[in-house]
Amino acid sequence: MPNQKANRNYGFSLVEILISLAILAIGLLAIAGLQITSLRSNNSAYLYSQATFASYDIMDRMRANRNHALAEFYNLELDFLENDDIINITENFLNNPEIPQVIYDDILYWITNLSNNLPQLRKVSIGLNADIATVVIKWNESRSEIEEEQDLTEFRTQSQL
């Protein structure tokens, strides 16, 4: 028998390389999509955390000034548009000589922190029914310019003073 060397080609063909690159590209696109979803969810969780901290902060301030809170000095309902100066609106709302200075300072500090931590803040309300306080914070999480009431994200907290 003649000594025949097997004619073997070593390496990959161009078609095999193109197919593997296509599979790799599809996998990388899927990972990029997951990363975007993860970032969006992470931001949403951050905003909810900020709303939680803010609502607990004002509840603690109301408990510290329980008599003023029961006299409904903390009650407020404010709506903000995208380009509104939130601090001026709050100061105008609080521009009432009957409101004690401590309440004025508490609410102004709270709204300032809230507007800094929730850049798309749209509505804030604090209400009291008997000794149950309700804090509602609404913001636009979609970052879209067109927003309807039902498109706003709402965080609501109730607690006994």
Short mmCIF file of N, CA and C in Angstrom, two decimals:
data_model
loop_
_atom_site.label_atom_id
_atom_site.label_comp_id
_atom_site.label_asym_id
_atom_site.label_seq_id
_atom_site.Cartn_x
_atom_site.Cartn_y
_atom_site.Cartn_z
N MET A 1 0.81 -1.17 0.00
CA MET A 1 0.00 0.00 0.00
C MET A 1 0.86 1.25 0.00
N PRO A 2 0.49 2.06 -0.92
CA PRO A 2 1.25 3.28 -0.95
C PRO A 2 0.94 4.13 0.29
N ASN A 3 1.92 4.81 0.69
CA ASN A 3 1.78 5.67 1.86
C ASN A 3 1.07 6.96 1.43
N GLN A 4 -0.18 7.00 1.76
CA GLN A 4 -0.95 8.19 1.39
C GLN A 4 -1.14 9.06 2.63
N LYS A 5 -0.80 10.24 2.44
CA LYS A 5 -1.04 11.19 3.54
C LYS A 5 -2.46 11.72 3.42
N ALA A 6 -3.10 11.73 4.51
CA ALA A 6 -4.45 12.27 4.50
C ALA A 6 -4.38 13.77 4.24
N ASN A 7 -5.20 14.19 3.37
CA ASN A 7 -5.23 15.61 3.03
C ASN A 7 -6.17 16.30 3.99
N ARG A 8 -5.61 16.80 5.04
CA ARG A 8 -6.43 17.47 6.06
C ARG A 8 -6.16 18.96 6.03
N ASN A 9 -7.27 19.71 6.15
CA ASN A 9 -7.15 21.15 6.26
C ASN A 9 -7.27 21.51 7.73
N TYR A 10 -6.34 22.27 8.17
CA TYR A 10 -6.38 22.72 9.56
C TYR A 10 -6.91 24.15 9.59
N GLY A 11 -7.65 24.49 10.67
CA GLY A 11 -8.18 25.83 10.81
C GLY A 11 -9.67 25.87 10.52
N PHE A 12 -10.17 27.06 10.40
CA PHE A 12 -11.59 27.27 10.19
C PHE A 12 -11.82 27.91 8.84
N SER A 13 -12.97 27.61 8.30
CA SER A 13 -13.31 28.24 7.03
C SER A 13 -13.93 29.61 7.29
N LEU A 14 -14.01 30.41 6.28
CA LEU A 14 -14.57 31.75 6.40
C LEU A 14 -16.04 31.69 6.82
N VAL A 15 -16.78 30.73 6.33
CA VAL A 15 -18.19 30.59 6.69
C VAL A 15 -18.34 30.28 8.18
N GLU A 16 -17.49 29.41 8.70
CA GLU A 16 -17.56 29.08 10.13
C GLU A 16 -17.26 30.31 10.99
N ILE A 17 -16.31 31.09 10.58
CA ILE A 17 -15.98 32.30 11.34
C ILE A 17 -17.13 33.30 11.29
N LEU A 18 -17.76 33.48 10.15
CA LEU A 18 -18.88 34.42 10.04
C LEU A 18 -20.06 33.96 10.89
N ILE A 19 -20.35 32.67 10.89
CA ILE A 19 -21.45 32.16 11.71
C ILE A 19 -21.15 32.37 13.19
N SER A 20 -19.93 32.09 13.62
CA SER A 20 -19.60 32.28 15.03
C SER A 20 -19.64 33.76 15.42
N LEU A 21 -19.23 34.65 14.54
CA LEU A 21 -19.31 36.09 14.83
C LEU A 21 -20.77 36.55 14.92
N ALA A 22 -21.64 36.00 14.07
CA ALA A 22 -23.06 36.35 14.13
C ALA A 22 -23.66 35.90 15.45
N ILE A 23 -23.34 34.71 15.89
CA ILE A 23 -23.85 34.20 17.18
C ILE A 23 -23.32 35.05 18.32
N LEU A 24 -22.03 35.40 18.27
CA LEU A 24 -21.45 36.25 19.30
C LEU A 24 -22.12 37.63 19.34
N ALA A 25 -22.39 38.22 18.16
CA ALA A 25 -23.03 39.53 18.10
C ALA A 25 -24.44 39.49 18.69
N ILE A 26 -25.19 38.43 18.38
CA ILE A 26 -26.54 38.31 18.94
C ILE A 26 -26.47 38.18 20.46
N GLY A 27 -25.52 37.43 20.97
CA GLY A 27 -25.35 37.29 22.42
C GLY A 27 -24.98 38.60 23.08
N LEU A 28 -24.09 39.37 22.46
CA LEU A 28 -23.69 40.66 23.02
C LEU A 28 -24.84 41.66 23.01
N LEU A 29 -25.66 41.63 21.97
CA LEU A 29 -26.83 42.52 21.93
C LEU A 29 -27.82 42.17 23.04
N ALA A 30 -27.99 40.89 23.28
CA ALA A 30 -28.89 40.47 24.36
C ALA A 30 -28.36 40.94 25.72
N ILE A 31 -27.07 40.83 25.92
CA ILE A 31 -26.46 41.29 27.18
C ILE A 31 -26.61 42.81 27.32
N ALA A 32 -26.43 43.55 26.23
CA ALA A 32 -26.61 45.01 26.27
C ALA A 32 -28.05 45.38 26.63
N GLY A 33 -29.00 44.64 26.07
CA GLY A 33 -30.41 44.89 26.41
C GLY A 33 -30.69 44.63 27.89
N LEU A 34 -30.10 43.57 28.42
CA LEU A 34 -30.27 43.28 29.85
C LEU A 34 -29.63 44.37 30.71
N GLN A 35 -28.51 44.89 30.27
CA GLN A 35 -27.84 45.96 31.01
C GLN A 35 -28.70 47.22 31.06
N ILE A 36 -29.32 47.57 29.95
CA ILE A 36 -30.19 48.75 29.91
C ILE A 36 -31.39 48.56 30.84
N THR A 37 -31.99 47.38 30.79
CA THR A 37 -33.12 47.09 31.67
C THR A 37 -32.69 47.15 33.13
N SER A 38 -31.52 46.63 33.41
CA SER A 38 -30.99 46.66 34.78
C SER A 38 -30.78 48.08 35.26
N LEU A 39 -30.22 48.93 34.43
CA LEU A 39 -30.00 50.33 34.81
C LEU A 39 -31.31 51.06 35.06
N ARG A 40 -32.30 50.80 34.21
CA ARG A 40 -33.61 51.44 34.37
C ARG A 40 -34.26 50.99 35.69
N SER A 41 -34.19 49.72 35.98
CA SER A 41 -34.76 49.19 37.22
C SER A 41 -34.01 49.72 38.44
N ASN A 42 -32.70 49.83 38.31
CA ASN A 42 -31.89 50.35 39.40
C ASN A 42 -32.26 51.80 39.70
N ASN A 43 -32.46 52.60 38.66
CA ASN A 43 -32.86 53.99 38.85
C ASN A 43 -34.24 54.08 39.49
N SER A 44 -35.15 53.22 39.07
CA SER A 44 -36.49 53.21 39.65
C SER A 44 -36.42 52.87 41.14
N ALA A 45 -35.62 51.89 41.50
CA ALA A 45 -35.47 51.51 42.91
C ALA A 45 -34.85 52.65 43.71
N TYR A 46 -33.91 53.35 43.12
CA TYR A 46 -33.29 54.50 43.79
C TYR A 46 -34.33 55.58 44.07
N LEU A 47 -35.17 55.89 43.08
CA LEU A 47 -36.19 56.92 43.27
C LEU A 47 -37.20 56.53 44.32
N TYR A 48 -37.61 55.25 44.34
CA TYR A 48 -38.51 54.78 45.38
C TYR A 48 -37.86 54.90 46.76
N SER A 49 -36.58 54.60 46.85
CA SER A 49 -35.86 54.72 48.13
C SER A 49 -35.84 56.17 48.59
N GLN A 50 -35.59 57.09 47.67
CA GLN A 50 -35.56 58.50 48.03
C GLN A 50 -36.94 58.97 48.52
N ALA A 51 -38.00 58.51 47.84
CA ALA A 51 -39.36 58.87 48.28
C ALA A 51 -39.65 58.27 49.65
N THR A 52 -39.19 57.06 49.89
CA THR A 52 -39.40 56.42 51.20
C THR A 52 -38.69 57.21 52.29
N PHE A 53 -37.43 57.54 52.07
CA PHE A 53 -36.68 58.31 53.06
C PHE A 53 -37.34 59.66 53.33
N ALA A 54 -37.79 60.30 52.27
CA ALA A 54 -38.41 61.62 52.43
C ALA A 54 -39.72 61.53 53.21
N SER A 55 -40.54 60.53 52.90
CA SER A 55 -41.82 60.42 53.62
C SER A 55 -41.59 60.08 55.09
N TYR A 56 -40.62 59.24 55.38
CA TYR A 56 -40.31 58.93 56.79
C TYR A 56 -39.73 60.16 57.50
N ASP A 57 -38.98 60.97 56.76
CA ASP A 57 -38.40 62.18 57.35
C ASP A 57 -39.50 63.14 57.79
N ILE A 58 -40.47 63.40 56.92
CA ILE A 58 -41.52 64.34 57.30
C ILE A 58 -42.42 63.75 58.38
N MET A 59 -42.62 62.43 58.35
CA MET A 59 -43.40 61.80 59.43
C MET A 59 -42.70 61.99 60.78
N ASP A 60 -41.38 61.82 60.80
CA ASP A 60 -40.63 62.02 62.05
C ASP A 60 -40.70 63.47 62.50
N ARG A 61 -40.65 64.39 61.56
CA ARG A 61 -40.76 65.80 61.91
C ARG A 61 -42.15 66.11 62.48
N MET A 62 -43.16 65.48 61.92
CA MET A 62 -44.53 65.69 62.43
C MET A 62 -44.68 65.10 63.83
N ARG A 63 -44.05 63.95 64.06
CA ARG A 63 -44.11 63.36 65.40
C ARG A 63 -43.37 64.24 66.41
N ALA A 64 -42.27 64.84 65.98
CA ALA A 64 -41.51 65.71 66.88
C ALA A 64 -42.31 66.96 67.25
N ASN A 65 -43.16 67.41 66.35
CA ASN A 65 -44.02 68.58 66.59
C ASN A 65 -45.48 68.13 66.55
N ARG A 66 -45.81 67.16 67.35
CA ARG A 66 -47.12 66.50 67.28
C ARG A 66 -48.28 67.49 67.45
N ASN A 67 -48.16 68.42 68.36
CA ASN A 67 -49.26 69.37 68.59
C ASN A 67 -49.52 70.23 67.34
N HIS A 68 -48.45 70.67 66.70
CA HIS A 68 -48.61 71.45 65.46
C HIS A 68 -49.16 70.57 64.34
N ALA A 69 -48.72 69.33 64.31
CA ALA A 69 -49.22 68.42 63.27
C ALA A 69 -50.71 68.15 63.45
N LEU A 70 -51.14 67.93 64.69
CA LEU A 70 -52.56 67.69 64.95
C LEU A 70 -53.39 68.94 64.69
N ALA A 71 -52.76 70.12 64.77
CA ALA A 71 -53.45 71.36 64.43
C ALA A 71 -53.45 71.59 62.91
N GLU A 72 -52.96 70.61 62.18
CA GLU A 72 -52.97 70.57 60.71
C GLU A 72 -52.11 71.65 60.07
N PHE A 73 -51.04 72.07 60.74
CA PHE A 73 -50.11 73.03 60.14
C PHE A 73 -49.27 72.39 59.04
N TYR A 74 -49.10 71.07 59.11
CA TYR A 74 -48.29 70.38 58.10
C TYR A 74 -49.08 70.04 56.84
N ASN A 75 -50.40 70.18 56.90
CA ASN A 75 -51.20 69.81 55.73
C ASN A 75 -50.85 70.70 54.54
N LEU A 76 -50.61 70.05 53.41
CA LEU A 76 -50.33 70.81 52.20
C LEU A 76 -50.59 69.93 50.98
N GLU A 77 -50.80 70.61 49.87
CA GLU A 77 -50.95 69.93 48.58
C GLU A 77 -50.38 70.86 47.53
N LEU A 78 -49.27 70.43 46.93
CA LEU A 78 -48.58 71.25 45.95
C LEU A 78 -48.42 70.47 44.65
N ASP A 79 -48.65 71.16 43.53
CA ASP A 79 -48.43 70.59 42.19
C ASP A 79 -47.33 71.39 41.53
N PHE A 80 -46.42 70.69 40.87
CA PHE A 80 -45.31 71.34 40.20
C PHE A 80 -45.30 70.95 38.73
N LEU A 81 -44.97 71.92 37.88
CA LEU A 81 -44.75 71.64 36.47
C LEU A 81 -43.25 71.46 36.25
N GLU A 82 -42.88 71.06 35.05
CA GLU A 82 -41.48 70.72 34.78
C GLU A 82 -40.52 71.86 35.06
N ASN A 83 -40.86 73.07 34.68
CA ASN A 83 -39.93 74.19 34.82
C ASN A 83 -40.23 75.08 36.02
N ASP A 84 -41.09 74.63 36.89
CA ASP A 84 -41.44 75.43 38.05
C ASP A 84 -40.26 75.54 39.02
N ASP A 85 -40.21 76.67 39.70
CA ASP A 85 -39.26 76.84 40.79
C ASP A 85 -39.93 76.30 42.05
N ILE A 86 -39.60 75.08 42.40
CA ILE A 86 -40.28 74.38 43.49
C ILE A 86 -40.12 75.12 44.81
N ILE A 87 -38.96 75.68 45.05
CA ILE A 87 -38.73 76.37 46.33
C ILE A 87 -39.59 77.63 46.42
N ASN A 88 -39.70 78.40 45.34
CA ASN A 88 -40.55 79.61 45.36
C ASN A 88 -42.02 79.25 45.57
N ILE A 89 -42.48 78.20 44.90
CA ILE A 89 -43.87 77.78 45.08
C ILE A 89 -44.12 77.39 46.53
N THR A 90 -43.18 76.65 47.11
CA THR A 90 -43.32 76.22 48.50
C THR A 90 -43.29 77.42 49.44
N GLU A 91 -42.38 78.35 49.21
CA GLU A 91 -42.31 79.54 50.06
C GLU A 91 -43.59 80.36 49.97
N ASN A 92 -44.15 80.49 48.77
CA ASN A 92 -45.41 81.23 48.61
C ASN A 92 -46.54 80.52 49.34
N PHE A 93 -46.56 79.19 49.27
CA PHE A 93 -47.59 78.43 49.98
C PHE A 93 -47.46 78.63 51.48
N LEU A 94 -46.22 78.66 51.96
CA LEU A 94 -45.97 78.79 53.40
C LEU A 94 -46.00 80.24 53.88
N ASN A 95 -46.21 81.18 52.98
CA ASN A 95 -46.21 82.59 53.34
C ASN A 95 -47.51 82.94 54.06
N ASN A 96 -47.63 82.40 55.23
CA ASN A 96 -48.81 82.57 56.06
C ASN A 96 -48.31 82.89 57.47
N PRO A 97 -48.67 84.04 58.03
CA PRO A 97 -48.16 84.40 59.35
C PRO A 97 -48.61 83.46 60.47
N GLU A 98 -49.65 82.67 60.22
CA GLU A 98 -50.12 81.76 61.26
C GLU A 98 -49.27 80.50 61.37
N ILE A 99 -48.48 80.20 60.35
CA ILE A 99 -47.65 78.99 60.36
C ILE A 99 -46.42 79.24 61.24
N PRO A 100 -46.21 78.42 62.27
CA PRO A 100 -45.03 78.60 63.12
C PRO A 100 -43.74 78.41 62.32
N GLN A 101 -42.69 79.07 62.76
CA GLN A 101 -41.41 79.04 62.05
C GLN A 101 -40.86 77.62 61.93
N VAL A 102 -41.04 76.80 62.95
CA VAL A 102 -40.52 75.43 62.91
C VAL A 102 -41.20 74.62 61.80
N ILE A 103 -42.48 74.86 61.58
CA ILE A 103 -43.20 74.17 60.51
C ILE A 103 -42.70 74.67 59.16
N TYR A 104 -42.55 75.97 59.04
CA TYR A 104 -42.03 76.57 57.82
C TYR A 104 -40.67 75.96 57.47
N ASP A 105 -39.79 75.89 58.46
CA ASP A 105 -38.44 75.35 58.24
C ASP A 105 -38.50 73.86 57.88
N ASP A 106 -39.33 73.10 58.60
CA ASP A 106 -39.45 71.66 58.33
C ASP A 106 -39.90 71.40 56.89
N ILE A 107 -40.96 72.07 56.49
CA ILE A 107 -41.52 71.81 55.16
C ILE A 107 -40.59 72.31 54.06
N LEU A 108 -40.01 73.48 54.25
CA LEU A 108 -39.10 74.01 53.24
C LEU A 108 -37.87 73.12 53.09
N TYR A 109 -37.31 72.66 54.20
CA TYR A 109 -36.16 71.75 54.16
C TYR A 109 -36.55 70.44 53.48
N TRP A 110 -37.72 69.93 53.82
CA TRP A 110 -38.19 68.66 53.27
C TRP A 110 -38.40 68.76 51.75
N ILE A 111 -39.08 69.82 51.32
CA ILE A 111 -39.34 70.01 49.89
C ILE A 111 -38.02 70.22 49.13
N THR A 112 -37.10 70.95 49.71
CA THR A 112 -35.81 71.18 49.06
C THR A 112 -35.07 69.86 48.85
N ASN A 113 -34.98 69.05 49.89
CA ASN A 113 -34.32 67.74 49.75
C ASN A 113 -35.06 66.86 48.77
N LEU A 114 -36.36 66.87 48.84
CA LEU A 114 -37.17 66.02 47.95
C LEU A 114 -36.97 66.43 46.49
N SER A 115 -36.97 67.72 46.23
CA SER A 115 -36.80 68.17 44.84
C SER A 115 -35.39 67.90 44.33
N ASN A 116 -34.40 67.90 45.22
CA ASN A 116 -33.04 67.57 44.80
C ASN A 116 -32.88 66.08 44.51
N ASN A 117 -33.58 65.24 45.27
CA ASN A 117 -33.44 63.79 45.11
C ASN A 117 -34.40 63.19 44.10
N LEU A 118 -35.50 63.87 43.82
CA LEU A 118 -36.44 63.44 42.79
C LEU A 118 -36.54 64.56 41.76
N PRO A 119 -35.67 64.57 40.78
CA PRO A 119 -35.62 65.71 39.86
C PRO A 119 -36.89 65.93 39.05
N GLN A 120 -37.72 64.93 38.90
CA GLN A 120 -38.97 65.07 38.13
C GLN A 120 -40.18 65.14 39.07
N LEU A 121 -40.01 65.74 40.25
CA LEU A 121 -41.07 65.85 41.25
C LEU A 121 -42.25 66.64 40.67
N ARG A 122 -43.48 66.11 40.85
CA ARG A 122 -44.66 66.76 40.28
C ARG A 122 -45.72 67.11 41.32
N LYS A 123 -45.94 66.24 42.31
CA LYS A 123 -47.01 66.50 43.29
C LYS A 123 -46.55 66.04 44.67
N VAL A 124 -46.95 66.81 45.67
CA VAL A 124 -46.65 66.46 47.05
C VAL A 124 -47.89 66.81 47.86
N SER A 125 -48.29 65.89 48.72
CA SER A 125 -49.39 66.23 49.63
C SER A 125 -49.16 65.56 50.98
N ILE A 126 -49.56 66.29 52.01
CA ILE A 126 -49.54 65.78 53.37
C ILE A 126 -50.92 66.04 53.94
N GLY A 127 -51.55 65.00 54.43
CA GLY A 127 -52.88 65.14 55.00
C GLY A 127 -52.96 64.44 56.34
N LEU A 128 -53.90 64.86 57.15
CA LEU A 128 -54.08 64.28 58.47
C LEU A 128 -55.56 63.98 58.67
N ASN A 129 -55.85 62.75 59.08
CA ASN A 129 -57.21 62.33 59.39
C ASN A 129 -57.15 61.73 60.79
N ALA A 130 -57.73 62.43 61.74
CA ALA A 130 -57.60 62.09 63.16
C ALA A 130 -56.11 62.17 63.49
N ASP A 131 -55.48 61.06 63.84
CA ASP A 131 -54.04 61.10 64.09
C ASP A 131 -53.27 60.22 63.09
N ILE A 132 -53.90 59.96 61.94
CA ILE A 132 -53.25 59.20 60.86
C ILE A 132 -52.78 60.19 59.79
N ALA A 133 -51.47 60.24 59.60
CA ALA A 133 -50.89 61.13 58.59
C ALA A 133 -50.68 60.35 57.30
N THR A 134 -50.97 61.01 56.19
CA THR A 134 -50.76 60.42 54.86
C THR A 134 -49.85 61.35 54.07
N VAL A 135 -48.77 60.78 53.55
CA VAL A 135 -47.85 61.52 52.70
C VAL A 135 -47.89 60.90 51.31
N VAL A 136 -48.12 61.73 50.29
CA VAL A 136 -48.16 61.26 48.91
C VAL A 136 -47.12 62.05 48.12
N ILE A 137 -46.26 61.32 47.43
CA ILE A 137 -45.23 61.92 46.59
C ILE A 137 -45.39 61.34 45.18
N LYS A 138 -45.48 62.22 44.19
CA LYS A 138 -45.61 61.76 42.80
C LYS A 138 -44.51 62.39 41.95
N TRP A 139 -43.94 61.59 41.07
CA TRP A 139 -42.90 62.07 40.19
C TRP A 139 -43.01 61.40 38.83
N ASN A 140 -42.38 62.03 37.85
CA ASN A 140 -42.38 61.51 36.49
C ASN A 140 -41.11 60.69 36.32
N GLU A 141 -41.28 59.39 36.21
CA GLU A 141 -40.13 58.50 36.09
C GLU A 141 -39.77 58.23 34.63
N SER A 142 -40.67 58.53 33.73
CA SER A 142 -40.45 58.18 32.33
C SER A 142 -39.54 59.17 31.60
N ARG A 143 -39.32 60.33 32.17
CA ARG A 143 -38.50 61.39 31.57
C ARG A 143 -39.07 61.92 30.26
N SER A 144 -40.33 61.66 30.04
CA SER A 144 -40.95 62.17 28.82
C SER A 144 -41.53 63.55 29.11
N GLU A 145 -41.66 64.34 28.08
CA GLU A 145 -42.19 65.69 28.27
C GLU A 145 -43.70 65.69 28.42
N ILE A 146 -44.37 64.75 27.75
CA ILE A 146 -45.82 64.66 27.86
C ILE A 146 -46.13 63.73 29.02
N GLU A 147 -46.84 64.25 29.97
CA GLU A 147 -47.17 63.43 31.13
C GLU A 147 -48.62 63.65 31.53
N GLU A 148 -49.23 62.58 31.86
CA GLU A 148 -50.60 62.61 32.35
C GLU A 148 -50.57 62.17 33.82
N GLU A 149 -51.63 62.44 34.52
CA GLU A 149 -51.71 62.07 35.93
C GLU A 149 -51.47 60.58 36.14
N GLN A 150 -52.02 59.75 35.26
CA GLN A 150 -51.88 58.29 35.42
C GLN A 150 -50.47 57.82 35.09
N ASP A 151 -49.66 58.64 34.43
CA ASP A 151 -48.29 58.26 34.09
C ASP A 151 -47.30 58.54 35.21
N LEU A 152 -47.71 59.28 36.22
CA LEU A 152 -46.82 59.60 37.32
C LEU A 152 -46.66 58.42 38.26
N THR A 153 -45.46 58.26 38.78
CA THR A 153 -45.21 57.23 39.79
C THR A 153 -45.59 57.80 41.14
N GLU A 154 -46.32 57.03 41.92
CA GLU A 154 -46.82 57.53 43.21
C GLU A 154 -46.28 56.68 44.35
N PHE A 155 -45.87 57.36 45.42
CA PHE A 155 -45.49 56.69 46.65
C PHE A 155 -46.36 57.26 47.75
N ARG A 156 -47.05 56.40 48.47
CA ARG A 156 -47.98 56.82 49.51
C ARG A 156 -47.62 56.14 50.83
N THR A 157 -47.56 56.93 51.88
CA THR A 157 -47.24 56.40 53.21
C THR A 157 -48.30 56.87 54.19
N GLN A 158 -48.73 55.97 55.04
CA GLN A 158 -49.63 56.33 56.13
C GLN A 158 -49.02 55.86 57.44
N SER A 159 -49.18 56.69 58.43
CA SER A 159 -48.64 56.33 59.75
C SER A 159 -49.41 57.08 60.83
N GLN A 160 -49.44 56.45 61.98
CA GLN A 160 -50.08 57.10 63.12
C GLN A 160 -49.05 58.01 63.79
N LEU A 161 -49.49 59.20 64.15
CA LEU A 161 -48.57 60.13 64.83
C LEU A 161 -48.42 59.78 66.28
#
